[in-house]
Amino acid sequence: VRAFRRMGFPAKAIWVSLAFMLPIVGLMASLWTSATQNIEFSAKERLGVSYGRALMGVLDAAQNRRRAATVQAADLTEAQERVRHSMQTLSDVHQTLSPDLPDTVPAWQSVQDLNEALMAQPVKADANQTFAAHTAFVDAVMALLQDVMDQSNLTLDPDVDTYYLMDAALFKQPHLIEQMGKMRGLGNKLIAMG
């Protein structure tokens, strides 16, 4: 206190300013760190959304191919082409994003292997085997979608409103569409069997 009394006004003003500036600088550093972490988290989520968008195209094409193959429809060649095109798009996305989402590689390999087998022979010995083979491919696509959601922080979204939006768009909706696709495929199979 004595040293403070002996100081002149400019020195006192500097010390008081420093006393107020240190907490402000600390708060600014904390805010900067928090904002940087949120930006990095959101950037990884955006990777998952990009990957998920490509997966949804494959899912739609695969379900259509399952329908066409199960009943040996005239548009099977067109359905195969749609799957080939959507898989090429997904492959491009995977090549771009797999360095940032490395744990998706095994599921991606499974999707590729199953697709190659179905591209070579889309129709199996009977309608049940055909339906099962195509459903296994769709299930592999759904498993890859789940891996992408997990690895890209989409399932860890701290904002409740965007979490529920993501959950509806990338989890519940694809599962609901798949259940409806299975019902449609089974109905078509029954119609084809007579």
mmCIF file with all atom_site columns, C-alpha atoms in Angstrom:
data_model
loop_
_atom_site.group_PDB
_atom_site.id
_atom_site.type_symbol
_atom_site.label_atom_id
_atom_site.label_alt_id
_atom_site.label_comp_id
_atom_site.label_asym_id
_atom_site.label_entity_id
_atom_site.label_seq_id
_atom_site.pdbx_PDB_ins_code
_atom_site.Cartn_x
_atom_site.Cartn_y
_atom_site.Cartn_z
_atom_site.occupancy
_atom_site.B_iso_or_equiv
_atom_site.pdbx_formal_charge
_atom_site.auth_seq_id
_atom_site.auth_comp_id
_atom_site.auth_asym_id
_atom_site.auth_atom_id
_atom_site.pdbx_PDB_model_num
ATOM 1   C CA . VAL A 1 1   ? 0.000   0.000   0.000   1.00 0.00 ? 1   VAL A CA 1
ATOM 2   C CA . ARG A 1 2   ? 2.893   2.388   0.831   1.00 0.00 ? 2   ARG A CA 1
ATOM 3   C CA . ALA A 1 3   ? 4.490   1.743   -2.547  1.00 0.00 ? 3   ALA A CA 1
ATOM 4   C CA . PHE A 1 4   ? 1.171   2.487   -4.223  1.00 0.00 ? 4   PHE A CA 1
ATOM 5   C CA . ARG A 1 5   ? 0.932   5.807   -2.352  1.00 0.00 ? 5   ARG A CA 1
ATOM 6   C CA . ARG A 1 6   ? 4.401   6.822   -3.462  1.00 0.00 ? 6   ARG A CA 1
ATOM 7   C CA . MET A 1 7   ? 3.624   6.211   -7.153  1.00 0.00 ? 7   MET A CA 1
ATOM 8   C CA . GLY A 1 8   ? 2.484   8.981   -9.392  1.00 0.00 ? 8   GLY A CA 1
ATOM 9   C CA . PHE A 1 9   ? -0.902  9.015   -11.062 1.00 0.00 ? 9   PHE A CA 1
ATOM 10  C CA . PRO A 1 10  ? 0.279   7.625   -14.458 1.00 0.00 ? 10  PRO A CA 1
ATOM 11  C CA . ALA A 1 11  ? 1.882   4.596   -12.768 1.00 0.00 ? 11  ALA A CA 1
ATOM 12  C CA . LYS A 1 12  ? -1.262  3.992   -10.667 1.00 0.00 ? 12  LYS A CA 1
ATOM 13  C CA . ALA A 1 13  ? -3.424  4.205   -13.791 1.00 0.00 ? 13  ALA A CA 1
ATOM 14  C CA . ILE A 1 14  ? -1.242  1.614   -15.527 1.00 0.00 ? 14  ILE A CA 1
ATOM 15  C CA . TRP A 1 15  ? -1.465  -0.801  -12.556 1.00 0.00 ? 15  TRP A CA 1
ATOM 16  C CA . VAL A 1 16  ? -5.226  -0.417  -12.274 1.00 0.00 ? 16  VAL A CA 1
ATOM 17  C CA . SER A 1 17  ? -5.605  -0.902  -16.034 1.00 0.00 ? 17  SER A CA 1
ATOM 18  C CA . LEU A 1 18  ? -3.498  -4.069  -15.880 1.00 0.00 ? 18  LEU A CA 1
ATOM 19  C CA . ALA A 1 19  ? -5.601  -5.361  -12.996 1.00 0.00 ? 19  ALA A CA 1
ATOM 20  C CA . PHE A 1 20  ? -8.713  -4.986  -15.162 1.00 0.00 ? 20  PHE A CA 1
ATOM 21  C CA . MET A 1 21  ? -7.085  -6.172  -18.386 1.00 0.00 ? 21  MET A CA 1
ATOM 22  C CA . LEU A 1 22  ? -5.769  -9.509  -17.091 1.00 0.00 ? 22  LEU A CA 1
ATOM 23  C CA . PRO A 1 23  ? -9.243  -11.022 -16.474 1.00 0.00 ? 23  PRO A CA 1
ATOM 24  C CA . ILE A 1 24  ? -10.483 -9.603  -19.766 1.00 0.00 ? 24  ILE A CA 1
ATOM 25  C CA . VAL A 1 25  ? -7.538  -11.159 -21.637 1.00 0.00 ? 25  VAL A CA 1
ATOM 26  C CA . GLY A 1 26  ? -8.153  -14.460 -19.837 1.00 0.00 ? 26  GLY A CA 1
ATOM 27  C CA . LEU A 1 27  ? -11.829 -14.413 -20.826 1.00 0.00 ? 27  LEU A CA 1
ATOM 28  C CA . MET A 1 28  ? -10.944 -13.565 -24.420 1.00 0.00 ? 28  MET A CA 1
ATOM 29  C CA . ALA A 1 29  ? -8.474  -16.476 -24.581 1.00 0.00 ? 29  ALA A CA 1
ATOM 30  C CA . SER A 1 30  ? -11.113 -18.813 -23.173 1.00 0.00 ? 30  SER A CA 1
ATOM 31  C CA . LEU A 1 31  ? -13.682 -17.554 -25.680 1.00 0.00 ? 31  LEU A CA 1
ATOM 32  C CA . TRP A 1 32  ? -11.199 -17.975 -28.537 1.00 0.00 ? 32  TRP A CA 1
ATOM 33  C CA . THR A 1 33  ? -10.399 -21.552 -27.500 1.00 0.00 ? 33  THR A CA 1
ATOM 34  C CA . SER A 1 34  ? -14.071 -22.446 -27.167 1.00 0.00 ? 34  SER A CA 1
ATOM 35  C CA . ALA A 1 35  ? -14.956 -20.894 -30.529 1.00 0.00 ? 35  ALA A CA 1
ATOM 36  C CA . THR A 1 36  ? -12.085 -22.729 -32.241 1.00 0.00 ? 36  THR A CA 1
ATOM 37  C CA . GLN A 1 37  ? -13.211 -26.059 -30.779 1.00 0.00 ? 37  GLN A CA 1
ATOM 38  C CA . ASN A 1 38  ? -16.803 -25.432 -31.901 1.00 0.00 ? 38  ASN A CA 1
ATOM 39  C CA . ILE A 1 39  ? -15.615 -24.582 -35.410 1.00 0.00 ? 39  ILE A CA 1
ATOM 40  C CA . GLU A 1 40  ? -13.537 -27.779 -35.617 1.00 0.00 ? 40  GLU A CA 1
ATOM 41  C CA . PHE A 1 41  ? -16.449 -29.847 -34.281 1.00 0.00 ? 41  PHE A CA 1
ATOM 42  C CA . SER A 1 42  ? -18.854 -28.306 -36.814 1.00 0.00 ? 42  SER A CA 1
ATOM 43  C CA . ALA A 1 43  ? -16.393 -28.803 -39.668 1.00 0.00 ? 43  ALA A CA 1
ATOM 44  C CA . LYS A 1 44  ? -16.283 -32.527 -38.921 1.00 0.00 ? 44  LYS A CA 1
ATOM 45  C CA . GLU A 1 45  ? -20.083 -32.613 -38.771 1.00 0.00 ? 45  GLU A CA 1
ATOM 46  C CA . ARG A 1 46  ? -20.219 -31.048 -42.226 1.00 0.00 ? 46  ARG A CA 1
ATOM 47  C CA . LEU A 1 47  ? -18.020 -33.876 -43.508 1.00 0.00 ? 47  LEU A CA 1
ATOM 48  C CA . GLY A 1 48  ? -20.565 -36.343 -42.159 1.00 0.00 ? 48  GLY A CA 1
ATOM 49  C CA . VAL A 1 49  ? -23.429 -34.501 -43.831 1.00 0.00 ? 49  VAL A CA 1
ATOM 50  C CA . SER A 1 50  ? -21.608 -34.579 -47.190 1.00 0.00 ? 50  SER A CA 1
ATOM 51  C CA . TYR A 1 51  ? -20.886 -38.289 -46.840 1.00 0.00 ? 51  TYR A CA 1
ATOM 52  C CA . GLY A 1 52  ? -24.446 -38.975 -45.668 1.00 0.00 ? 52  GLY A CA 1
ATOM 53  C CA . ARG A 1 53  ? -25.909 -37.172 -48.682 1.00 0.00 ? 53  ARG A CA 1
ATOM 54  C CA . ALA A 1 54  ? -23.974 -39.464 -51.030 1.00 0.00 ? 54  ALA A CA 1
ATOM 55  C CA . LEU A 1 55  ? -24.999 -42.525 -49.016 1.00 0.00 ? 55  LEU A CA 1
ATOM 56  C CA . MET A 1 56  ? -28.671 -41.598 -49.285 1.00 0.00 ? 56  MET A CA 1
ATOM 57  C CA . GLY A 1 57  ? -28.361 -41.676 -53.086 1.00 0.00 ? 57  GLY A CA 1
ATOM 58  C CA . VAL A 1 58  ? -26.839 -45.166 -52.921 1.00 0.00 ? 58  VAL A CA 1
ATOM 59  C CA . LEU A 1 59  ? -29.548 -46.299 -50.523 1.00 0.00 ? 59  LEU A CA 1
ATOM 60  C CA . ASP A 1 60  ? -32.321 -45.152 -52.843 1.00 0.00 ? 60  ASP A CA 1
ATOM 61  C CA . ALA A 1 61  ? -30.714 -46.745 -55.903 1.00 0.00 ? 61  ALA A CA 1
ATOM 62  C CA . ALA A 1 62  ? -30.014 -50.001 -54.027 1.00 0.00 ? 62  ALA A CA 1
ATOM 63  C CA . GLN A 1 63  ? -33.606 -50.326 -52.872 1.00 0.00 ? 63  GLN A CA 1
ATOM 64  C CA . ASN A 1 64  ? -34.821 -49.760 -56.433 1.00 0.00 ? 64  ASN A CA 1
ATOM 65  C CA . ARG A 1 65  ? -32.363 -52.360 -57.739 1.00 0.00 ? 65  ARG A CA 1
ATOM 66  C CA . ARG A 1 66  ? -33.565 -54.839 -55.106 1.00 0.00 ? 66  ARG A CA 1
ATOM 67  C CA . ARG A 1 67  ? -37.128 -54.378 -56.349 1.00 0.00 ? 67  ARG A CA 1
ATOM 68  C CA . ALA A 1 68  ? -36.136 -54.770 -59.991 1.00 0.00 ? 68  ALA A CA 1
ATOM 69  C CA . ALA A 1 69  ? -33.930 -57.821 -59.364 1.00 0.00 ? 69  ALA A CA 1
ATOM 70  C CA . THR A 1 70  ? -36.421 -59.602 -57.114 1.00 0.00 ? 70  THR A CA 1
ATOM 71  C CA . VAL A 1 71  ? -39.163 -59.540 -59.755 1.00 0.00 ? 71  VAL A CA 1
ATOM 72  C CA . GLN A 1 72  ? -36.692 -59.561 -62.671 1.00 0.00 ? 72  GLN A CA 1
ATOM 73  C CA . ALA A 1 73  ? -38.253 -56.363 -63.963 1.00 0.00 ? 73  ALA A CA 1
ATOM 74  C CA . ALA A 1 74  ? -37.502 -54.900 -67.367 1.00 0.00 ? 74  ALA A CA 1
ATOM 75  C CA . ASP A 1 75  ? -35.802 -51.891 -65.752 1.00 0.00 ? 75  ASP A CA 1
ATOM 76  C CA . LEU A 1 76  ? -33.140 -53.976 -63.962 1.00 0.00 ? 76  LEU A CA 1
ATOM 77  C CA . THR A 1 77  ? -30.415 -52.691 -66.306 1.00 0.00 ? 77  THR A CA 1
ATOM 78  C CA . GLU A 1 78  ? -31.445 -49.119 -65.596 1.00 0.00 ? 78  GLU A CA 1
ATOM 79  C CA . ALA A 1 79  ? -31.503 -49.851 -61.860 1.00 0.00 ? 79  ALA A CA 1
ATOM 80  C CA . GLN A 1 80  ? -28.007 -51.346 -62.088 1.00 0.00 ? 80  GLN A CA 1
ATOM 81  C CA . GLU A 1 81  ? -26.825 -48.202 -63.870 1.00 0.00 ? 81  GLU A CA 1
ATOM 82  C CA . ARG A 1 82  ? -28.313 -45.974 -61.145 1.00 0.00 ? 82  ARG A CA 1
ATOM 83  C CA . VAL A 1 83  ? -26.453 -47.982 -58.489 1.00 0.00 ? 83  VAL A CA 1
ATOM 84  C CA . ARG A 1 84  ? -23.227 -47.802 -60.499 1.00 0.00 ? 84  ARG A CA 1
ATOM 85  C CA . HIS A 1 85  ? -23.561 -44.022 -60.848 1.00 0.00 ? 85  HIS A CA 1
ATOM 86  C CA . SER A 1 86  ? -24.440 -43.461 -57.172 1.00 0.00 ? 86  SER A CA 1
ATOM 87  C CA . MET A 1 87  ? -21.586 -45.747 -56.069 1.00 0.00 ? 87  MET A CA 1
ATOM 88  C CA . GLN A 1 88  ? -19.174 -43.744 -58.230 1.00 0.00 ? 88  GLN A CA 1
ATOM 89  C CA . THR A 1 89  ? -20.384 -40.557 -56.570 1.00 0.00 ? 89  THR A CA 1
ATOM 90  C CA . LEU A 1 90  ? -19.983 -42.179 -53.156 1.00 0.00 ? 90  LEU A CA 1
ATOM 91  C CA . SER A 1 91  ? -16.524 -43.435 -54.088 1.00 0.00 ? 91  SER A CA 1
ATOM 92  C CA . ASP A 1 92  ? -15.457 -39.890 -54.971 1.00 0.00 ? 92  ASP A CA 1
ATOM 93  C CA . VAL A 1 93  ? -16.805 -38.604 -51.652 1.00 0.00 ? 93  VAL A CA 1
ATOM 94  C CA . HIS A 1 94  ? -15.123 -41.447 -49.768 1.00 0.00 ? 94  HIS A CA 1
ATOM 95  C CA . GLN A 1 95  ? -11.770 -40.752 -51.437 1.00 0.00 ? 95  GLN A CA 1
ATOM 96  C CA . THR A 1 96  ? -12.031 -37.119 -50.397 1.00 0.00 ? 96  THR A CA 1
ATOM 97  C CA . LEU A 1 97  ? -13.254 -37.658 -46.830 1.00 0.00 ? 97  LEU A CA 1
ATOM 98  C CA . SER A 1 98  ? -11.714 -40.977 -45.728 1.00 0.00 ? 98  SER A CA 1
ATOM 99  C CA . PRO A 1 99  ? -8.511  -39.300 -44.422 1.00 0.00 ? 99  PRO A CA 1
ATOM 100 C CA . ASP A 1 100 ? -10.716 -37.352 -41.989 1.00 0.00 ? 100 ASP A CA 1
ATOM 101 C CA . LEU A 1 101 ? -12.970 -40.358 -41.223 1.00 0.00 ? 101 LEU A CA 1
ATOM 102 C CA . PRO A 1 102 ? -10.516 -43.301 -41.243 1.00 0.00 ? 102 PRO A CA 1
ATOM 103 C CA . ASP A 1 103 ? -12.689 -45.679 -39.205 1.00 0.00 ? 103 ASP A CA 1
ATOM 104 C CA . THR A 1 104 ? -15.238 -45.836 -42.046 1.00 0.00 ? 104 THR A CA 1
ATOM 105 C CA . VAL A 1 105 ? -12.851 -47.766 -44.325 1.00 0.00 ? 105 VAL A CA 1
ATOM 106 C CA . PRO A 1 106 ? -13.869 -51.338 -43.251 1.00 0.00 ? 106 PRO A CA 1
ATOM 107 C CA . ALA A 1 107 ? -17.581 -50.593 -43.691 1.00 0.00 ? 107 ALA A CA 1
ATOM 108 C CA . TRP A 1 108 ? -16.835 -48.928 -47.052 1.00 0.00 ? 108 TRP A CA 1
ATOM 109 C CA . GLN A 1 109 ? -14.921 -52.023 -48.175 1.00 0.00 ? 109 GLN A CA 1
ATOM 110 C CA . SER A 1 110 ? -17.882 -54.217 -47.229 1.00 0.00 ? 110 SER A CA 1
ATOM 111 C CA . VAL A 1 111 ? -20.246 -52.011 -49.261 1.00 0.00 ? 111 VAL A CA 1
ATOM 112 C CA . GLN A 1 112 ? -17.912 -52.178 -52.260 1.00 0.00 ? 112 GLN A CA 1
ATOM 113 C CA . ASP A 1 113 ? -17.525 -55.964 -52.079 1.00 0.00 ? 113 ASP A CA 1
ATOM 114 C CA . LEU A 1 114 ? -21.261 -56.605 -51.817 1.00 0.00 ? 114 LEU A CA 1
ATOM 115 C CA . ASN A 1 115 ? -21.967 -54.173 -54.650 1.00 0.00 ? 115 ASN A CA 1
ATOM 116 C CA . GLU A 1 116 ? -19.412 -55.790 -56.953 1.00 0.00 ? 116 GLU A CA 1
ATOM 117 C CA . ALA A 1 117 ? -21.037 -59.186 -56.375 1.00 0.00 ? 117 ALA A CA 1
ATOM 118 C CA . LEU A 1 118 ? -24.493 -57.766 -57.117 1.00 0.00 ? 118 LEU A CA 1
ATOM 119 C CA . MET A 1 119 ? -23.307 -55.883 -60.200 1.00 0.00 ? 119 MET A CA 1
ATOM 120 C CA . ALA A 1 120 ? -21.900 -59.149 -61.562 1.00 0.00 ? 120 ALA A CA 1
ATOM 121 C CA . GLN A 1 121 ? -24.988 -61.216 -60.697 1.00 0.00 ? 121 GLN A CA 1
ATOM 122 C CA . PRO A 1 122 ? -28.016 -59.184 -59.595 1.00 0.00 ? 122 PRO A CA 1
ATOM 123 C CA . VAL A 1 123 ? -30.433 -62.124 -59.832 1.00 0.00 ? 123 VAL A CA 1
ATOM 124 C CA . LYS A 1 124 ? -29.735 -65.207 -57.734 1.00 0.00 ? 124 LYS A CA 1
ATOM 125 C CA . ALA A 1 125 ? -31.217 -68.715 -57.948 1.00 0.00 ? 125 ALA A CA 1
ATOM 126 C CA . ASP A 1 126 ? -34.635 -67.675 -56.669 1.00 0.00 ? 126 ASP A CA 1
ATOM 127 C CA . ALA A 1 127 ? -36.496 -64.593 -55.473 1.00 0.00 ? 127 ALA A CA 1
ATOM 128 C CA . ASN A 1 128 ? -35.715 -65.260 -51.782 1.00 0.00 ? 128 ASN A CA 1
ATOM 129 C CA . GLN A 1 129 ? -31.966 -65.441 -52.370 1.00 0.00 ? 129 GLN A CA 1
ATOM 130 C CA . THR A 1 130 ? -32.082 -62.382 -54.611 1.00 0.00 ? 130 THR A CA 1
ATOM 131 C CA . PHE A 1 131 ? -34.004 -60.398 -52.017 1.00 0.00 ? 131 PHE A CA 1
ATOM 132 C CA . ALA A 1 132 ? -31.646 -61.529 -49.223 1.00 0.00 ? 132 ALA A CA 1
ATOM 133 C CA . ALA A 1 133 ? -28.508 -60.616 -51.208 1.00 0.00 ? 133 ALA A CA 1
ATOM 134 C CA . HIS A 1 134 ? -29.802 -57.148 -52.034 1.00 0.00 ? 134 HIS A CA 1
ATOM 135 C CA . THR A 1 135 ? -31.013 -56.611 -48.462 1.00 0.00 ? 135 THR A CA 1
ATOM 136 C CA . ALA A 1 136 ? -27.513 -57.503 -47.200 1.00 0.00 ? 136 ALA A CA 1
ATOM 137 C CA . PHE A 1 137 ? -26.125 -54.751 -49.448 1.00 0.00 ? 137 PHE A CA 1
ATOM 138 C CA . VAL A 1 138 ? -28.678 -52.228 -48.169 1.00 0.00 ? 138 VAL A CA 1
ATOM 139 C CA . ASP A 1 139 ? -27.838 -53.239 -44.591 1.00 0.00 ? 139 ASP A CA 1
ATOM 140 C CA . ALA A 1 140 ? -24.133 -52.665 -45.319 1.00 0.00 ? 140 ALA A CA 1
ATOM 141 C CA . VAL A 1 141 ? -24.949 -49.178 -46.648 1.00 0.00 ? 141 VAL A CA 1
ATOM 142 C CA . MET A 1 142 ? -26.938 -48.480 -43.460 1.00 0.00 ? 142 MET A CA 1
ATOM 143 C CA . ALA A 1 143 ? -23.996 -49.704 -41.337 1.00 0.00 ? 143 ALA A CA 1
ATOM 144 C CA . LEU A 1 144 ? -21.654 -47.378 -43.240 1.00 0.00 ? 144 LEU A CA 1
ATOM 145 C CA . LEU A 1 145 ? -24.082 -44.514 -42.647 1.00 0.00 ? 145 LEU A CA 1
ATOM 146 C CA . GLN A 1 146 ? -24.015 -45.271 -38.914 1.00 0.00 ? 146 GLN A CA 1
ATOM 147 C CA . ASP A 1 147 ? -20.191 -45.325 -38.923 1.00 0.00 ? 147 ASP A CA 1
ATOM 148 C CA . VAL A 1 148 ? -20.097 -41.996 -40.738 1.00 0.00 ? 148 VAL A CA 1
ATOM 149 C CA . MET A 1 149 ? -22.510 -40.474 -38.227 1.00 0.00 ? 149 MET A CA 1
ATOM 150 C CA . ASP A 1 150 ? -20.375 -41.716 -35.334 1.00 0.00 ? 150 ASP A CA 1
ATOM 151 C CA . GLN A 1 151 ? -17.005 -40.707 -36.784 1.00 0.00 ? 151 GLN A CA 1
ATOM 152 C CA . SER A 1 152 ? -18.105 -37.257 -37.901 1.00 0.00 ? 152 SER A CA 1
ATOM 153 C CA . ASN A 1 153 ? -19.499 -36.208 -34.509 1.00 0.00 ? 153 ASN A CA 1
ATOM 154 C CA . LEU A 1 154 ? -23.052 -36.067 -35.843 1.00 0.00 ? 154 LEU A CA 1
ATOM 155 C CA . THR A 1 155 ? -24.242 -38.389 -33.087 1.00 0.00 ? 155 THR A CA 1
ATOM 156 C CA . LEU A 1 156 ? -22.463 -36.185 -30.531 1.00 0.00 ? 156 LEU A CA 1
ATOM 157 C CA . ASP A 1 157 ? -24.082 -32.909 -31.569 1.00 0.00 ? 157 ASP A CA 1
ATOM 158 C CA . PRO A 1 158 ? -24.335 -30.786 -28.398 1.00 0.00 ? 158 PRO A CA 1
ATOM 159 C CA . ASP A 1 159 ? -27.216 -28.674 -29.755 1.00 0.00 ? 159 ASP A CA 1
ATOM 160 C CA . VAL A 1 160 ? -30.430 -30.554 -29.083 1.00 0.00 ? 160 VAL A CA 1
ATOM 161 C CA . ASP A 1 161 ? -32.410 -29.041 -31.951 1.00 0.00 ? 161 ASP A CA 1
ATOM 162 C CA . THR A 1 162 ? -29.840 -29.904 -34.631 1.00 0.00 ? 162 THR A CA 1
ATOM 163 C CA . TYR A 1 163 ? -29.237 -33.317 -33.049 1.00 0.00 ? 163 TYR A CA 1
ATOM 164 C CA . TYR A 1 164 ? -32.902 -34.254 -33.466 1.00 0.00 ? 164 TYR A CA 1
ATOM 165 C CA . LEU A 1 165 ? -32.871 -32.925 -37.031 1.00 0.00 ? 165 LEU A CA 1
ATOM 166 C CA . MET A 1 166 ? -29.812 -35.059 -37.822 1.00 0.00 ? 166 MET A CA 1
ATOM 167 C CA . ASP A 1 167 ? -31.337 -38.065 -36.062 1.00 0.00 ? 167 ASP A CA 1
ATOM 168 C CA . ALA A 1 168 ? -34.515 -37.790 -38.116 1.00 0.00 ? 168 ALA A CA 1
ATOM 169 C CA . ALA A 1 169 ? -32.742 -37.184 -41.434 1.00 0.00 ? 169 ALA A CA 1
ATOM 170 C CA . LEU A 1 170 ? -29.851 -39.660 -41.190 1.00 0.00 ? 170 LEU A CA 1
ATOM 171 C CA . PHE A 1 171 ? -31.093 -42.361 -38.825 1.00 0.00 ? 171 PHE A CA 1
ATOM 172 C CA . LYS A 1 172 ? -34.851 -42.633 -38.461 1.00 0.00 ? 172 LYS A CA 1
ATOM 173 C CA . GLN A 1 173 ? -35.809 -41.684 -42.027 1.00 0.00 ? 173 GLN A CA 1
ATOM 174 C CA . PRO A 1 174 ? -33.436 -44.170 -43.730 1.00 0.00 ? 174 PRO A CA 1
ATOM 175 C CA . HIS A 1 175 ? -34.600 -46.970 -41.429 1.00 0.00 ? 175 HIS A CA 1
ATOM 176 C CA . LEU A 1 176 ? -38.244 -46.131 -42.096 1.00 0.00 ? 176 LEU A CA 1
ATOM 177 C CA . ILE A 1 177 ? -37.604 -45.990 -45.844 1.00 0.00 ? 177 ILE A CA 1
ATOM 178 C CA . GLU A 1 178 ? -35.820 -49.351 -45.648 1.00 0.00 ? 178 GLU A CA 1
ATOM 179 C CA . GLN A 1 179 ? -38.719 -50.950 -43.778 1.00 0.00 ? 179 GLN A CA 1
ATOM 180 C CA . MET A 1 180 ? -41.117 -49.655 -46.421 1.00 0.00 ? 180 MET A CA 1
ATOM 181 C CA . GLY A 1 181 ? -38.738 -50.845 -49.159 1.00 0.00 ? 181 GLY A CA 1
ATOM 182 C CA . LYS A 1 182 ? -38.650 -54.327 -47.645 1.00 0.00 ? 182 LYS A CA 1
ATOM 183 C CA . MET A 1 183 ? -42.434 -54.425 -47.518 1.00 0.00 ? 183 MET A CA 1
ATOM 184 C CA . ARG A 1 184 ? -42.634 -53.258 -51.136 1.00 0.00 ? 184 ARG A CA 1
ATOM 185 C CA . GLY A 1 185 ? -40.037 -55.826 -52.183 1.00 0.00 ? 185 GLY A CA 1
ATOM 186 C CA . LEU A 1 186 ? -41.795 -58.653 -50.383 1.00 0.00 ? 186 LEU A CA 1
ATOM 187 C CA . GLY A 1 187 ? -45.116 -57.604 -51.913 1.00 0.00 ? 187 GLY A CA 1
ATOM 188 C CA . ASN A 1 188 ? -43.587 -57.549 -55.394 1.00 0.00 ? 188 ASN A CA 1
ATOM 189 C CA . LYS A 1 189 ? -42.015 -60.942 -54.758 1.00 0.00 ? 189 LYS A CA 1
ATOM 190 C CA . LEU A 1 190 ? -45.373 -62.400 -53.729 1.00 0.00 ? 190 LEU A CA 1
ATOM 191 C CA . ILE A 1 191 ? -47.052 -60.922 -56.796 1.00 0.00 ? 191 ILE A CA 1
ATOM 192 C CA . ALA A 1 192 ? -44.340 -62.354 -59.049 1.00 0.00 ? 192 ALA A CA 1
ATOM 193 C CA . MET A 1 193 ? -44.705 -65.784 -57.445 1.00 0.00 ? 193 MET A CA 1
ATOM 194 C CA . GLY A 1 194 ? -48.411 -65.747 -58.218 1.00 0.00 ? 194 GLY A CA 1
#
